[in-house]
mmCIF file of N, CA and C in Angstrom:
data_model
loop_
_atom_site.group_PDB
_atom_site.id
_atom_site.type_symbol
_atom_site.label_atom_id
_atom_site.label_comp_id
_atom_site.label_asym_id
_atom_site.label_seq_id
_atom_site.Cartn_x
_atom_site.Cartn_y
_atom_site.Cartn_z
ATOM 1 N N UNK A 1 -20.285 48.910 2.028
ATOM 2 C CA UNK A 1 -18.985 48.875 2.666
ATOM 3 C C UNK A 1 -17.947 49.361 1.661
ATOM 4 N N UNK A 2 -17.117 50.288 2.076
ATOM 5 C CA UNK A 2 -16.104 50.830 1.183
ATOM 6 C C UNK A 2 -14.928 49.871 1.070
ATOM 7 N N UNK A 3 -14.322 49.864 -0.120
ATOM 8 C CA UNK A 3 -13.143 49.031 -0.332
ATOM 9 C C UNK A 3 -12.000 49.584 0.507
ATOM 10 N N UNK A 4 -11.179 48.700 1.058
ATOM 11 C CA UNK A 4 -10.053 49.189 1.848
ATOM 12 C C UNK A 4 -9.001 49.852 0.969
ATOM 13 N N UNK A 5 -8.241 50.751 1.572
ATOM 14 C CA UNK A 5 -7.110 51.390 0.911
ATOM 15 C C UNK A 5 -5.898 50.488 1.116
ATOM 16 N N UNK A 6 -5.149 50.250 0.049
ATOM 17 C CA UNK A 6 -3.962 49.389 0.113
ATOM 18 C C UNK A 6 -2.728 50.279 0.076
ATOM 19 N N UNK A 7 -1.772 49.972 0.944
ATOM 20 C CA UNK A 7 -0.499 50.674 0.941
ATOM 21 C C UNK A 7 0.594 49.729 1.415
ATOM 22 N N UNK A 8 1.815 50.065 1.088
ATOM 23 C CA UNK A 8 2.965 49.305 1.565
ATOM 24 C C UNK A 8 3.248 49.683 3.014
ATOM 25 N N UNK A 9 3.653 48.707 3.808
ATOM 26 C CA UNK A 9 3.999 48.954 5.202
ATOM 27 C C UNK A 9 5.341 49.657 5.288
ATOM 28 N N UNK A 10 5.513 50.405 6.341
ATOM 29 C CA UNK A 10 6.785 51.050 6.632
ATOM 30 C C UNK A 10 7.243 50.670 8.023
ATOM 31 N N UNK A 11 8.423 51.093 8.373
ATOM 32 C CA UNK A 11 9.007 50.746 9.672
ATOM 33 C C UNK A 11 8.101 51.136 10.834
ATOM 34 N N UNK A 12 7.399 52.247 10.714
ATOM 35 C CA UNK A 12 6.535 52.726 11.793
ATOM 36 C C UNK A 12 5.324 51.819 12.039
ATOM 37 N N UNK A 13 5.051 50.892 11.136
ATOM 38 C CA UNK A 13 3.884 50.002 11.260
ATOM 39 C C UNK A 13 4.169 48.739 12.060
ATOM 40 N N UNK A 14 5.382 48.541 12.515
ATOM 41 C CA UNK A 14 5.771 47.273 13.135
ATOM 42 C C UNK A 14 4.850 46.840 14.265
ATOM 43 N N UNK A 15 4.680 47.655 15.273
ATOM 44 C CA UNK A 15 3.880 47.257 16.436
ATOM 45 C C UNK A 15 2.442 46.954 16.044
ATOM 46 N N UNK A 16 1.873 47.779 15.182
ATOM 47 C CA UNK A 16 0.483 47.579 14.750
ATOM 48 C C UNK A 16 0.324 46.267 13.995
ATOM 49 N N UNK A 17 1.231 45.990 13.064
ATOM 50 C CA UNK A 17 1.135 44.769 12.261
ATOM 51 C C UNK A 17 1.368 43.528 13.121
ATOM 52 N N UNK A 18 2.370 43.555 13.981
ATOM 53 C CA UNK A 18 2.641 42.393 14.826
ATOM 54 C C UNK A 18 1.457 42.099 15.745
ATOM 55 N N UNK A 19 0.831 43.134 16.301
ATOM 56 C CA UNK A 19 -0.363 42.938 17.134
ATOM 57 C C UNK A 19 -1.523 42.416 16.289
ATOM 58 N N UNK A 20 -1.670 42.951 15.087
ATOM 59 C CA UNK A 20 -2.726 42.503 14.176
ATOM 60 C C UNK A 20 -2.588 41.009 13.871
ATOM 61 N N UNK A 21 -1.374 40.565 13.565
ATOM 62 C CA UNK A 21 -1.166 39.147 13.239
ATOM 63 C C UNK A 21 -1.531 38.236 14.408
ATOM 64 N N UNK A 22 -1.338 38.688 15.634
ATOM 65 C CA UNK A 22 -1.709 37.860 16.785
ATOM 66 C C UNK A 22 -3.220 37.630 16.831
ATOM 67 N N UNK A 23 -3.983 38.571 16.284
ATOM 68 C CA UNK A 23 -5.446 38.467 16.274
ATOM 69 C C UNK A 23 -5.958 37.808 14.996
ATOM 70 N N UNK A 24 -5.381 38.171 13.855
ATOM 71 C CA UNK A 24 -5.971 37.812 12.565
ATOM 72 C C UNK A 24 -5.292 36.667 11.833
ATOM 73 N N UNK A 25 -4.023 36.406 12.101
ATOM 74 C CA UNK A 25 -3.303 35.379 11.352
ATOM 75 C C UNK A 25 -3.469 34.021 12.020
ATOM 76 N N UNK A 26 -3.426 32.991 11.206
ATOM 77 C CA UNK A 26 -3.452 31.624 11.721
ATOM 78 C C UNK A 26 -2.028 31.223 12.061
ATOM 79 N N UNK A 27 -1.762 30.975 13.308
ATOM 80 C CA UNK A 27 -0.432 30.558 13.708
ATOM 81 C C UNK A 27 0.534 31.725 13.782
ATOM 82 N N UNK A 28 1.739 31.415 14.179
ATOM 83 C CA UNK A 28 2.783 32.418 14.286
ATOM 84 C C UNK A 28 3.961 31.998 13.429
ATOM 85 N N UNK A 29 4.821 32.965 13.191
ATOM 86 C CA UNK A 29 6.015 32.732 12.385
ATOM 87 C C UNK A 29 7.243 32.978 13.243
ATOM 88 N N UNK A 30 8.316 32.327 12.904
ATOM 89 C CA UNK A 30 9.579 32.531 13.593
ATOM 90 C C UNK A 30 10.055 33.972 13.456
ATOM 91 N N UNK A 31 9.533 34.688 12.476
ATOM 92 C CA UNK A 31 9.937 36.072 12.203
ATOM 93 C C UNK A 31 8.982 37.107 12.783
ATOM 94 N N UNK A 32 8.034 36.687 13.599
ATOM 95 C CA UNK A 32 7.048 37.613 14.166
ATOM 96 C C UNK A 32 7.633 38.387 15.347
ATOM 97 N N UNK A 33 8.562 39.258 15.040
ATOM 98 C CA UNK A 33 9.126 40.140 16.048
ATOM 99 C C UNK A 33 9.607 41.414 15.362
ATOM 100 N N UNK A 34 10.010 42.380 16.158
ATOM 101 C CA UNK A 34 10.436 43.678 15.608
ATOM 102 C C UNK A 34 11.583 43.515 14.612
ATOM 103 N N UNK A 35 12.551 42.655 14.927
ATOM 104 C CA UNK A 35 13.700 42.474 14.036
ATOM 105 C C UNK A 35 13.278 41.840 12.717
ATOM 106 N N UNK A 36 12.386 40.849 12.768
ATOM 107 C CA UNK A 36 11.904 40.217 11.540
ATOM 108 C C UNK A 36 11.133 41.194 10.679
ATOM 109 N N UNK A 37 10.301 41.994 11.319
ATOM 110 C CA UNK A 37 9.538 43.003 10.593
ATOM 111 C C UNK A 37 10.483 44.002 9.931
ATOM 112 N N UNK A 38 11.476 44.466 10.673
ATOM 113 C CA UNK A 38 12.432 45.444 10.140
ATOM 114 C C UNK A 38 13.191 44.878 8.944
ATOM 115 N N UNK A 39 13.559 43.598 9.015
ATOM 116 C CA UNK A 39 14.245 42.970 7.874
ATOM 117 C C UNK A 39 13.340 42.924 6.653
ATOM 118 N N UNK A 40 12.081 42.575 6.872
ATOM 119 C CA UNK A 40 11.140 42.484 5.758
ATOM 120 C C UNK A 40 10.992 43.826 5.048
ATOM 121 N N UNK A 41 10.628 44.866 5.781
ATOM 122 C CA UNK A 41 10.390 46.152 5.125
ATOM 123 C C UNK A 41 11.693 46.823 4.699
ATOM 124 N N UNK A 42 12.800 46.461 5.345
ATOM 125 C CA UNK A 42 14.087 47.018 4.950
ATOM 126 C C UNK A 42 14.660 46.370 3.712
ATOM 127 N N UNK A 43 14.348 45.098 3.510
ATOM 128 C CA UNK A 43 14.852 44.363 2.351
ATOM 129 C C UNK A 43 14.025 44.656 1.107
ATOM 130 N N UNK A 44 12.705 44.704 1.268
ATOM 131 C CA UNK A 44 11.813 44.964 0.138
ATOM 132 C C UNK A 44 10.664 45.826 0.638
ATOM 133 N N UNK A 45 10.818 47.114 0.477
ATOM 134 C CA UNK A 45 9.864 48.062 1.059
ATOM 135 C C UNK A 45 8.449 47.947 0.501
ATOM 136 N N UNK A 46 8.256 47.259 -0.607
ATOM 137 C CA UNK A 46 6.919 47.122 -1.174
ATOM 138 C C UNK A 46 6.272 45.782 -0.936
ATOM 139 N N UNK A 47 6.956 44.886 -0.232
ATOM 140 C CA UNK A 47 6.459 43.510 -0.113
ATOM 141 C C UNK A 47 5.266 43.353 0.827
ATOM 142 N N UNK A 48 5.264 44.057 1.936
ATOM 143 C CA UNK A 48 4.177 43.907 2.897
ATOM 144 C C UNK A 48 3.090 44.917 2.583
ATOM 145 N N UNK A 49 1.961 44.412 2.123
ATOM 146 C CA UNK A 49 0.827 45.265 1.763
ATOM 147 C C UNK A 49 -0.194 45.261 2.896
ATOM 148 N N UNK A 50 -0.669 46.448 3.219
ATOM 149 C CA UNK A 50 -1.657 46.619 4.276
ATOM 150 C C UNK A 50 -2.968 47.102 3.679
ATOM 151 N N UNK A 51 -4.063 46.554 4.177
ATOM 152 C CA UNK A 51 -5.402 47.018 3.811
ATOM 153 C C UNK A 51 -5.961 47.761 5.015
ATOM 154 N N UNK A 52 -6.347 49.020 4.783
ATOM 155 C CA UNK A 52 -6.897 49.839 5.854
ATOM 156 C C UNK A 52 -8.263 50.367 5.447
ATOM 157 N N UNK A 53 -9.126 50.393 6.413
ATOM 158 C CA UNK A 53 -10.453 50.969 6.214
ATOM 159 C C UNK A 53 -10.653 52.011 7.306
ATOM 160 N N UNK A 54 -10.859 53.250 6.901
ATOM 161 C CA UNK A 54 -11.003 54.363 7.853
ATOM 162 C C UNK A 54 -9.813 54.433 8.812
ATOM 163 N N UNK A 55 -8.610 54.174 8.271
ATOM 164 C CA UNK A 55 -7.393 54.262 9.058
ATOM 165 C C UNK A 55 -7.117 53.082 9.963
ATOM 166 N N UNK A 56 -7.959 52.052 9.912
ATOM 167 C CA UNK A 56 -7.801 50.874 10.764
ATOM 168 C C UNK A 56 -7.314 49.705 9.910
ATOM 169 N N UNK A 57 -6.300 49.011 10.391
ATOM 170 C CA UNK A 57 -5.757 47.857 9.677
ATOM 171 C C UNK A 57 -6.771 46.716 9.683
ATOM 172 N N UNK A 58 -7.145 46.249 8.482
ATOM 173 C CA UNK A 58 -8.106 45.148 8.377
ATOM 174 C C UNK A 58 -7.521 43.940 7.653
ATOM 175 N N UNK A 59 -6.339 44.082 7.032
ATOM 176 C CA UNK A 59 -5.765 42.934 6.337
ATOM 177 C C UNK A 59 -4.321 43.167 5.937
ATOM 178 N N UNK A 60 -3.618 42.046 5.714
ATOM 179 C CA UNK A 60 -2.225 42.092 5.272
ATOM 180 C C UNK A 60 -1.952 40.970 4.280
ATOM 181 N N UNK A 61 -0.938 41.172 3.475
ATOM 182 C CA UNK A 61 -0.364 40.091 2.684
ATOM 183 C C UNK A 61 1.088 40.461 2.406
ATOM 184 N N UNK A 62 1.957 39.474 2.463
ATOM 185 C CA UNK A 62 3.336 39.676 2.045
ATOM 186 C C UNK A 62 3.432 39.151 0.622
ATOM 187 N N UNK A 63 3.838 40.026 -0.284
ATOM 188 C CA UNK A 63 3.973 39.697 -1.706
ATOM 189 C C UNK A 63 5.448 39.828 -2.073
ATOM 190 N N UNK A 64 6.192 38.768 -1.812
ATOM 191 C CA UNK A 64 7.629 38.786 -2.028
ATOM 192 C C UNK A 64 8.014 38.244 -3.396
ATOM 193 N N UNK A 65 8.904 38.942 -4.058
ATOM 194 C CA UNK A 65 9.394 38.507 -5.373
ATOM 195 C C UNK A 65 10.908 38.419 -5.308
ATOM 196 N N UNK A 66 11.442 37.260 -5.641
ATOM 197 C CA UNK A 66 12.890 37.051 -5.564
ATOM 198 C C UNK A 66 13.567 37.114 -6.933
ATOM 199 N N UNK A 67 12.841 37.582 -7.935
ATOM 200 C CA UNK A 67 13.374 37.636 -9.291
ATOM 201 C C UNK A 67 13.022 36.399 -10.095
ATOM 202 N N UNK A 68 12.548 35.379 -9.448
ATOM 203 C CA UNK A 68 12.196 34.121 -10.089
ATOM 204 C C UNK A 68 10.764 33.724 -9.774
ATOM 205 N N UNK A 69 10.412 33.765 -8.517
ATOM 206 C CA UNK A 69 9.079 33.354 -8.088
ATOM 207 C C UNK A 69 8.380 34.477 -7.324
ATOM 208 N N UNK A 70 7.060 34.437 -7.376
ATOM 209 C CA UNK A 70 6.212 35.382 -6.654
ATOM 210 C C UNK A 70 5.597 34.627 -5.470
ATOM 211 N N UNK A 71 6.007 34.988 -4.279
ATOM 212 C CA UNK A 71 5.578 34.263 -3.080
ATOM 213 C C UNK A 71 4.591 35.090 -2.261
ATOM 214 N N UNK A 72 3.529 34.459 -1.833
ATOM 215 C CA UNK A 72 2.506 35.111 -1.016
ATOM 216 C C UNK A 72 2.471 34.461 0.370
ATOM 217 N N UNK A 73 2.577 35.307 1.367
ATOM 218 C CA UNK A 73 2.550 34.855 2.751
ATOM 219 C C UNK A 73 1.669 35.785 3.552
ATOM 220 N N UNK A 74 1.255 35.328 4.701
ATOM 221 C CA UNK A 74 0.590 36.159 5.692
ATOM 222 C C UNK A 74 -0.619 36.923 5.165
ATOM 223 N N UNK A 75 -1.402 36.245 4.313
ATOM 224 C CA UNK A 75 -2.703 36.809 3.968
ATOM 225 C C UNK A 75 -3.558 36.649 5.223
ATOM 226 N N UNK A 76 -3.861 37.762 5.837
ATOM 227 C CA UNK A 76 -4.631 37.738 7.080
ATOM 228 C C UNK A 76 -5.654 38.864 7.032
ATOM 229 N N UNK A 77 -6.860 38.544 7.431
ATOM 230 C CA UNK A 77 -7.938 39.531 7.485
ATOM 231 C C UNK A 77 -8.513 39.488 8.895
ATOM 232 N N UNK A 78 -8.736 40.665 9.463
ATOM 233 C CA UNK A 78 -9.297 40.738 10.810
ATOM 234 C C UNK A 78 -10.618 39.969 10.836
ATOM 235 N N UNK A 79 -10.867 39.216 11.907
ATOM 236 C CA UNK A 79 -12.114 38.435 11.970
ATOM 237 C C UNK A 79 -13.380 39.257 11.725
ATOM 238 N N UNK A 80 -13.399 40.514 12.143
ATOM 239 C CA UNK A 80 -14.585 41.357 11.931
ATOM 240 C C UNK A 80 -14.723 41.863 10.501
ATOM 241 N N UNK A 81 -13.686 41.678 9.677
ATOM 242 C CA UNK A 81 -13.711 42.183 8.296
ATOM 243 C C UNK A 81 -13.729 41.051 7.263
ATOM 244 N N UNK A 82 -13.856 39.823 7.718
ATOM 245 C CA UNK A 82 -13.841 38.698 6.779
ATOM 246 C C UNK A 82 -15.133 38.648 5.973
ATOM 247 N N UNK A 83 -15.005 38.074 4.778
ATOM 248 C CA UNK A 83 -16.118 37.921 3.841
ATOM 249 C C UNK A 83 -16.655 39.282 3.379
ATOM 250 N N UNK A 84 -15.748 40.263 3.294
ATOM 251 C CA UNK A 84 -16.101 41.596 2.821
ATOM 252 C C UNK A 84 -15.209 42.023 1.657
ATOM 253 N N UNK A 85 -14.480 41.099 1.070
ATOM 254 C CA UNK A 85 -13.657 41.398 -0.088
ATOM 255 C C UNK A 85 -12.260 41.917 0.219
ATOM 256 N N UNK A 86 -11.860 41.927 1.478
ATOM 257 C CA UNK A 86 -10.536 42.440 1.846
ATOM 258 C C UNK A 86 -9.434 41.573 1.253
ATOM 259 N N UNK A 87 -9.553 40.270 1.390
ATOM 260 C CA UNK A 87 -8.529 39.372 0.835
ATOM 261 C C UNK A 87 -8.421 39.541 -0.672
ATOM 262 N N UNK A 88 -9.531 39.675 -1.336
ATOM 263 C CA UNK A 88 -9.520 39.841 -2.791
ATOM 264 C C UNK A 88 -8.778 41.115 -3.199
ATOM 265 N N UNK A 89 -9.042 42.213 -2.502
ATOM 266 C CA UNK A 89 -8.375 43.474 -2.811
ATOM 267 C C UNK A 89 -6.871 43.356 -2.553
ATOM 268 N N UNK A 90 -6.492 42.699 -1.458
ATOM 269 C CA UNK A 90 -5.071 42.491 -1.168
ATOM 270 C C UNK A 90 -4.399 41.638 -2.235
ATOM 271 N N UNK A 91 -5.056 40.556 -2.643
ATOM 272 C CA UNK A 91 -4.468 39.684 -3.664
ATOM 273 C C UNK A 91 -4.396 40.384 -5.015
ATOM 274 N N UNK A 92 -5.384 41.187 -5.343
ATOM 275 C CA UNK A 92 -5.305 41.970 -6.589
ATOM 276 C C UNK A 92 -4.083 42.883 -6.561
ATOM 277 N N UNK A 93 -3.867 43.555 -5.438
ATOM 278 C CA UNK A 93 -2.721 44.457 -5.311
ATOM 279 C C UNK A 93 -1.407 43.678 -5.390
ATOM 280 N N UNK A 94 -1.355 42.519 -4.760
ATOM 281 C CA UNK A 94 -0.148 41.688 -4.811
ATOM 282 C C UNK A 94 0.131 41.240 -6.243
ATOM 283 N N UNK A 95 -0.908 40.828 -6.952
ATOM 284 C CA UNK A 95 -0.726 40.373 -8.331
ATOM 285 C C UNK A 95 -0.300 41.518 -9.244
ATOM 286 N N UNK A 96 -0.823 42.710 -9.005
ATOM 287 C CA UNK A 96 -0.383 43.886 -9.774
ATOM 288 C C UNK A 96 1.094 44.171 -9.511
ATOM 289 N N UNK A 97 1.503 44.049 -8.266
ATOM 290 C CA UNK A 97 2.920 44.234 -7.915
ATOM 291 C C UNK A 97 3.782 43.226 -8.648
ATOM 292 N N UNK A 98 3.366 41.965 -8.629
ATOM 293 C CA UNK A 98 4.141 40.918 -9.295
ATOM 294 C C UNK A 98 4.241 41.177 -10.796
ATOM 295 N N UNK A 99 3.141 41.542 -11.403
ATOM 296 C CA UNK A 99 3.149 41.804 -12.847
ATOM 297 C C UNK A 99 4.097 42.952 -13.179
ATOM 298 N N UNK A 100 4.089 43.997 -12.368
ATOM 299 C CA UNK A 100 4.973 45.141 -12.601
ATOM 300 C C UNK A 100 6.441 44.756 -12.462
ATOM 301 N N UNK A 101 6.721 43.755 -11.623
ATOM 302 C CA UNK A 101 8.093 43.294 -11.412
ATOM 303 C C UNK A 101 8.520 42.223 -12.417
ATOM 304 N N UNK A 102 7.584 41.782 -13.275
ATOM 305 C CA UNK A 102 7.897 40.760 -14.262
ATOM 306 C C UNK A 102 7.596 39.346 -13.810
ATOM 307 N N UNK A 103 6.891 39.208 -12.695
ATOM 308 C CA UNK A 103 6.535 37.880 -12.193
ATOM 309 C C UNK A 103 5.542 37.183 -13.099
ATOM 310 N N UNK A 104 5.603 35.858 -13.083
ATOM 311 C CA UNK A 104 4.757 35.065 -13.983
ATOM 312 C C UNK A 104 3.751 34.166 -13.278
ATOM 313 N N UNK A 105 4.029 33.813 -12.038
ATOM 314 C CA UNK A 105 3.107 32.916 -11.327
ATOM 315 C C UNK A 105 3.266 33.131 -9.831
ATOM 316 N N UNK A 106 2.152 33.241 -9.158
ATOM 317 C CA UNK A 106 2.181 33.390 -7.710
ATOM 318 C C UNK A 106 2.007 32.059 -7.021
ATOM 319 N N UNK A 107 2.701 31.898 -5.911
ATOM 320 C CA UNK A 107 2.464 30.727 -5.070
ATOM 321 C C UNK A 107 2.204 31.196 -3.646
ATOM 322 N N UNK A 108 1.419 30.446 -2.929
ATOM 323 C CA UNK A 108 0.969 30.866 -1.608
ATOM 324 C C UNK A 108 1.269 29.813 -0.554
ATOM 325 N N UNK A 109 1.609 30.299 0.618
ATOM 326 C CA UNK A 109 1.758 29.436 1.790
ATOM 327 C C UNK A 109 0.398 29.417 2.489
ATOM 328 N N UNK A 110 -0.246 28.254 2.546
ATOM 329 C CA UNK A 110 -1.572 28.135 3.142
ATOM 330 C C UNK A 110 -1.566 26.920 4.070
ATOM 331 N N UNK A 111 -1.954 27.135 5.322
ATOM 332 C CA UNK A 111 -1.989 26.029 6.273
ATOM 333 C C UNK A 111 -3.009 24.978 5.850
ATOM 334 N N UNK A 112 -2.629 23.735 5.944
ATOM 335 C CA UNK A 112 -3.536 22.628 5.596
ATOM 336 C C UNK A 112 -4.828 22.677 6.408
ATOM 337 N N UNK A 113 -4.717 23.015 7.672
ATOM 338 C CA UNK A 113 -5.891 22.980 8.558
ATOM 339 C C UNK A 113 -6.817 24.179 8.408
ATOM 340 N N UNK A 114 -6.409 25.200 7.678
ATOM 341 C CA UNK A 114 -7.176 26.433 7.576
ATOM 342 C C UNK A 114 -8.162 26.354 6.411
ATOM 343 N N UNK A 115 -9.229 25.622 6.636
ATOM 344 C CA UNK A 115 -10.225 25.378 5.588
ATOM 345 C C UNK A 115 -10.859 26.657 5.045
ATOM 346 N N UNK A 116 -11.125 27.634 5.917
ATOM 347 C CA UNK A 116 -11.740 28.867 5.420
ATOM 348 C C UNK A 116 -10.792 29.594 4.475
ATOM 349 N N UNK A 117 -9.491 29.518 4.728
ATOM 350 C CA UNK A 117 -8.524 30.136 3.818
ATOM 351 C C UNK A 117 -8.518 29.423 2.475
ATOM 352 N N UNK A 118 -8.700 28.109 2.480
ATOM 353 C CA UNK A 118 -8.720 27.355 1.218
ATOM 354 C C UNK A 118 -9.801 27.913 0.295
ATOM 355 N N UNK A 119 -10.952 28.233 0.855
ATOM 356 C CA UNK A 119 -12.048 28.785 0.055
ATOM 357 C C UNK A 119 -11.666 30.141 -0.535
ATOM 358 N N UNK A 120 -11.023 30.979 0.268
ATOM 359 C CA UNK A 120 -10.627 32.307 -0.216
ATOM 360 C C UNK A 120 -9.588 32.184 -1.331
ATOM 361 N N UNK A 121 -8.607 31.309 -1.161
ATOM 362 C CA UNK A 121 -7.580 31.143 -2.190
ATOM 363 C C UNK A 121 -8.184 30.591 -3.477
ATOM 364 N N UNK A 122 -9.068 29.598 -3.355
ATOM 365 C CA UNK A 122 -9.706 29.047 -4.561
ATOM 366 C C UNK A 122 -10.541 30.104 -5.276
ATOM 367 N N UNK A 123 -11.271 30.911 -4.506
ATOM 368 C CA UNK A 123 -12.092 31.969 -5.096
ATOM 369 C C UNK A 123 -11.230 32.978 -5.852
ATOM 370 N N UNK A 124 -9.976 33.124 -5.435
ATOM 371 C CA UNK A 124 -9.061 34.061 -6.102
ATOM 372 C C UNK A 124 -8.321 33.408 -7.266
ATOM 373 N N UNK A 125 -8.627 32.132 -7.552
ATOM 374 C CA UNK A 125 -8.031 31.459 -8.705
ATOM 375 C C UNK A 125 -6.806 30.610 -8.403
ATOM 376 N N UNK A 126 -6.472 30.441 -7.132
ATOM 377 C CA UNK A 126 -5.320 29.618 -6.751
ATOM 378 C C UNK A 126 -5.775 28.186 -6.483
ATOM 379 N N UNK A 127 -4.860 27.247 -6.657
ATOM 380 C CA UNK A 127 -5.170 25.840 -6.408
ATOM 381 C C UNK A 127 -3.942 25.159 -5.810
ATOM 382 N N UNK A 128 -4.163 24.165 -4.955
ATOM 383 C CA UNK A 128 -3.016 23.447 -4.383
ATOM 384 C C UNK A 128 -2.305 22.605 -5.442
ATOM 385 N N UNK A 129 -1.027 22.406 -5.242
ATOM 386 C CA UNK A 129 -0.244 21.511 -6.091
ATOM 387 C C UNK A 129 0.167 20.320 -5.228
ATOM 388 N N UNK A 130 -0.565 19.231 -5.311
ATOM 389 C CA UNK A 130 -0.330 18.115 -4.394
ATOM 390 C C UNK A 130 1.026 17.435 -4.555
ATOM 391 N N UNK A 131 1.702 17.651 -5.654
ATOM 392 C CA UNK A 131 2.995 17.001 -5.849
ATOM 393 C C UNK A 131 4.142 17.772 -5.195
ATOM 394 N N UNK A 132 3.842 18.918 -4.554
ATOM 395 C CA UNK A 132 4.859 19.692 -3.855
ATOM 396 C C UNK A 132 4.656 19.584 -2.355
ATOM 397 N N UNK A 133 5.719 19.590 -1.631
ATOM 398 C CA UNK A 133 5.676 19.622 -0.173
ATOM 399 C C UNK A 133 6.691 20.654 0.294
ATOM 400 N N UNK A 134 6.340 21.459 1.238
ATOM 401 C CA UNK A 134 7.258 22.464 1.782
ATOM 402 C C UNK A 134 8.208 21.804 2.772
ATOM 403 N N UNK A 135 9.470 22.059 2.614
ATOM 404 C CA UNK A 135 10.496 21.570 3.530
ATOM 405 C C UNK A 135 11.123 22.773 4.213
ATOM 406 N N UNK A 136 11.343 22.698 5.499
ATOM 407 C CA UNK A 136 11.894 23.839 6.222
ATOM 408 C C UNK A 136 13.012 23.403 7.163
ATOM 409 N N UNK A 137 13.819 24.346 7.521
ATOM 410 C CA UNK A 137 14.869 24.133 8.510
ATOM 411 C C UNK A 137 15.134 25.479 9.193
ATOM 412 N N UNK A 138 14.939 25.559 10.499
ATOM 413 C CA UNK A 138 15.302 26.807 11.190
ATOM 414 C C UNK A 138 16.814 27.029 11.068
ATOM 415 N N UNK A 139 17.196 28.255 10.795
ATOM 416 C CA UNK A 139 18.604 28.588 10.658
ATOM 417 C C UNK A 139 19.141 29.125 11.956
ATOM 418 N N UNK A 140 20.383 28.794 12.259
ATOM 419 C CA UNK A 140 21.027 29.321 13.461
ATOM 420 C C UNK A 140 21.345 30.786 13.269
ATOM 421 N N UNK A 141 21.210 31.523 14.313
ATOM 422 C CA UNK A 141 21.562 32.948 14.284
ATOM 423 C C UNK A 141 23.058 33.087 14.526
ATOM 424 N N UNK A 142 23.672 33.983 13.767
ATOM 425 C CA UNK A 142 25.107 34.216 13.920
ATOM 426 C C UNK A 142 25.404 35.049 15.140
#
């Protein structure tokens, strides 16, 4: 099996990526729409990394860097491409991006119930920090 090609997403990828996440991602995000996608790629054109094999999208990861922290979101691999090294290639690319930007440590958003993802993250060298809890608040739209 050939390694997937990694590239940054562009505006033209919106429909493909949003459809892909409905199949491959665990859960949905408040930003899973055309406007959210446009904000992501418009704000940081290198943050959303796509893994393609023979021109077909097989995986994604958002590798966002805010100048202080390296955040990983939406690591998703198509069910037919799992356990083939796609996540590893995506995480390697994300970590290379972070290093080039001066990042020092990556953190990942991982659903508690997604046990198979826990194995992939651990295999890539990540570990949970039990003393942290994510707090969220939906923001009102202006």
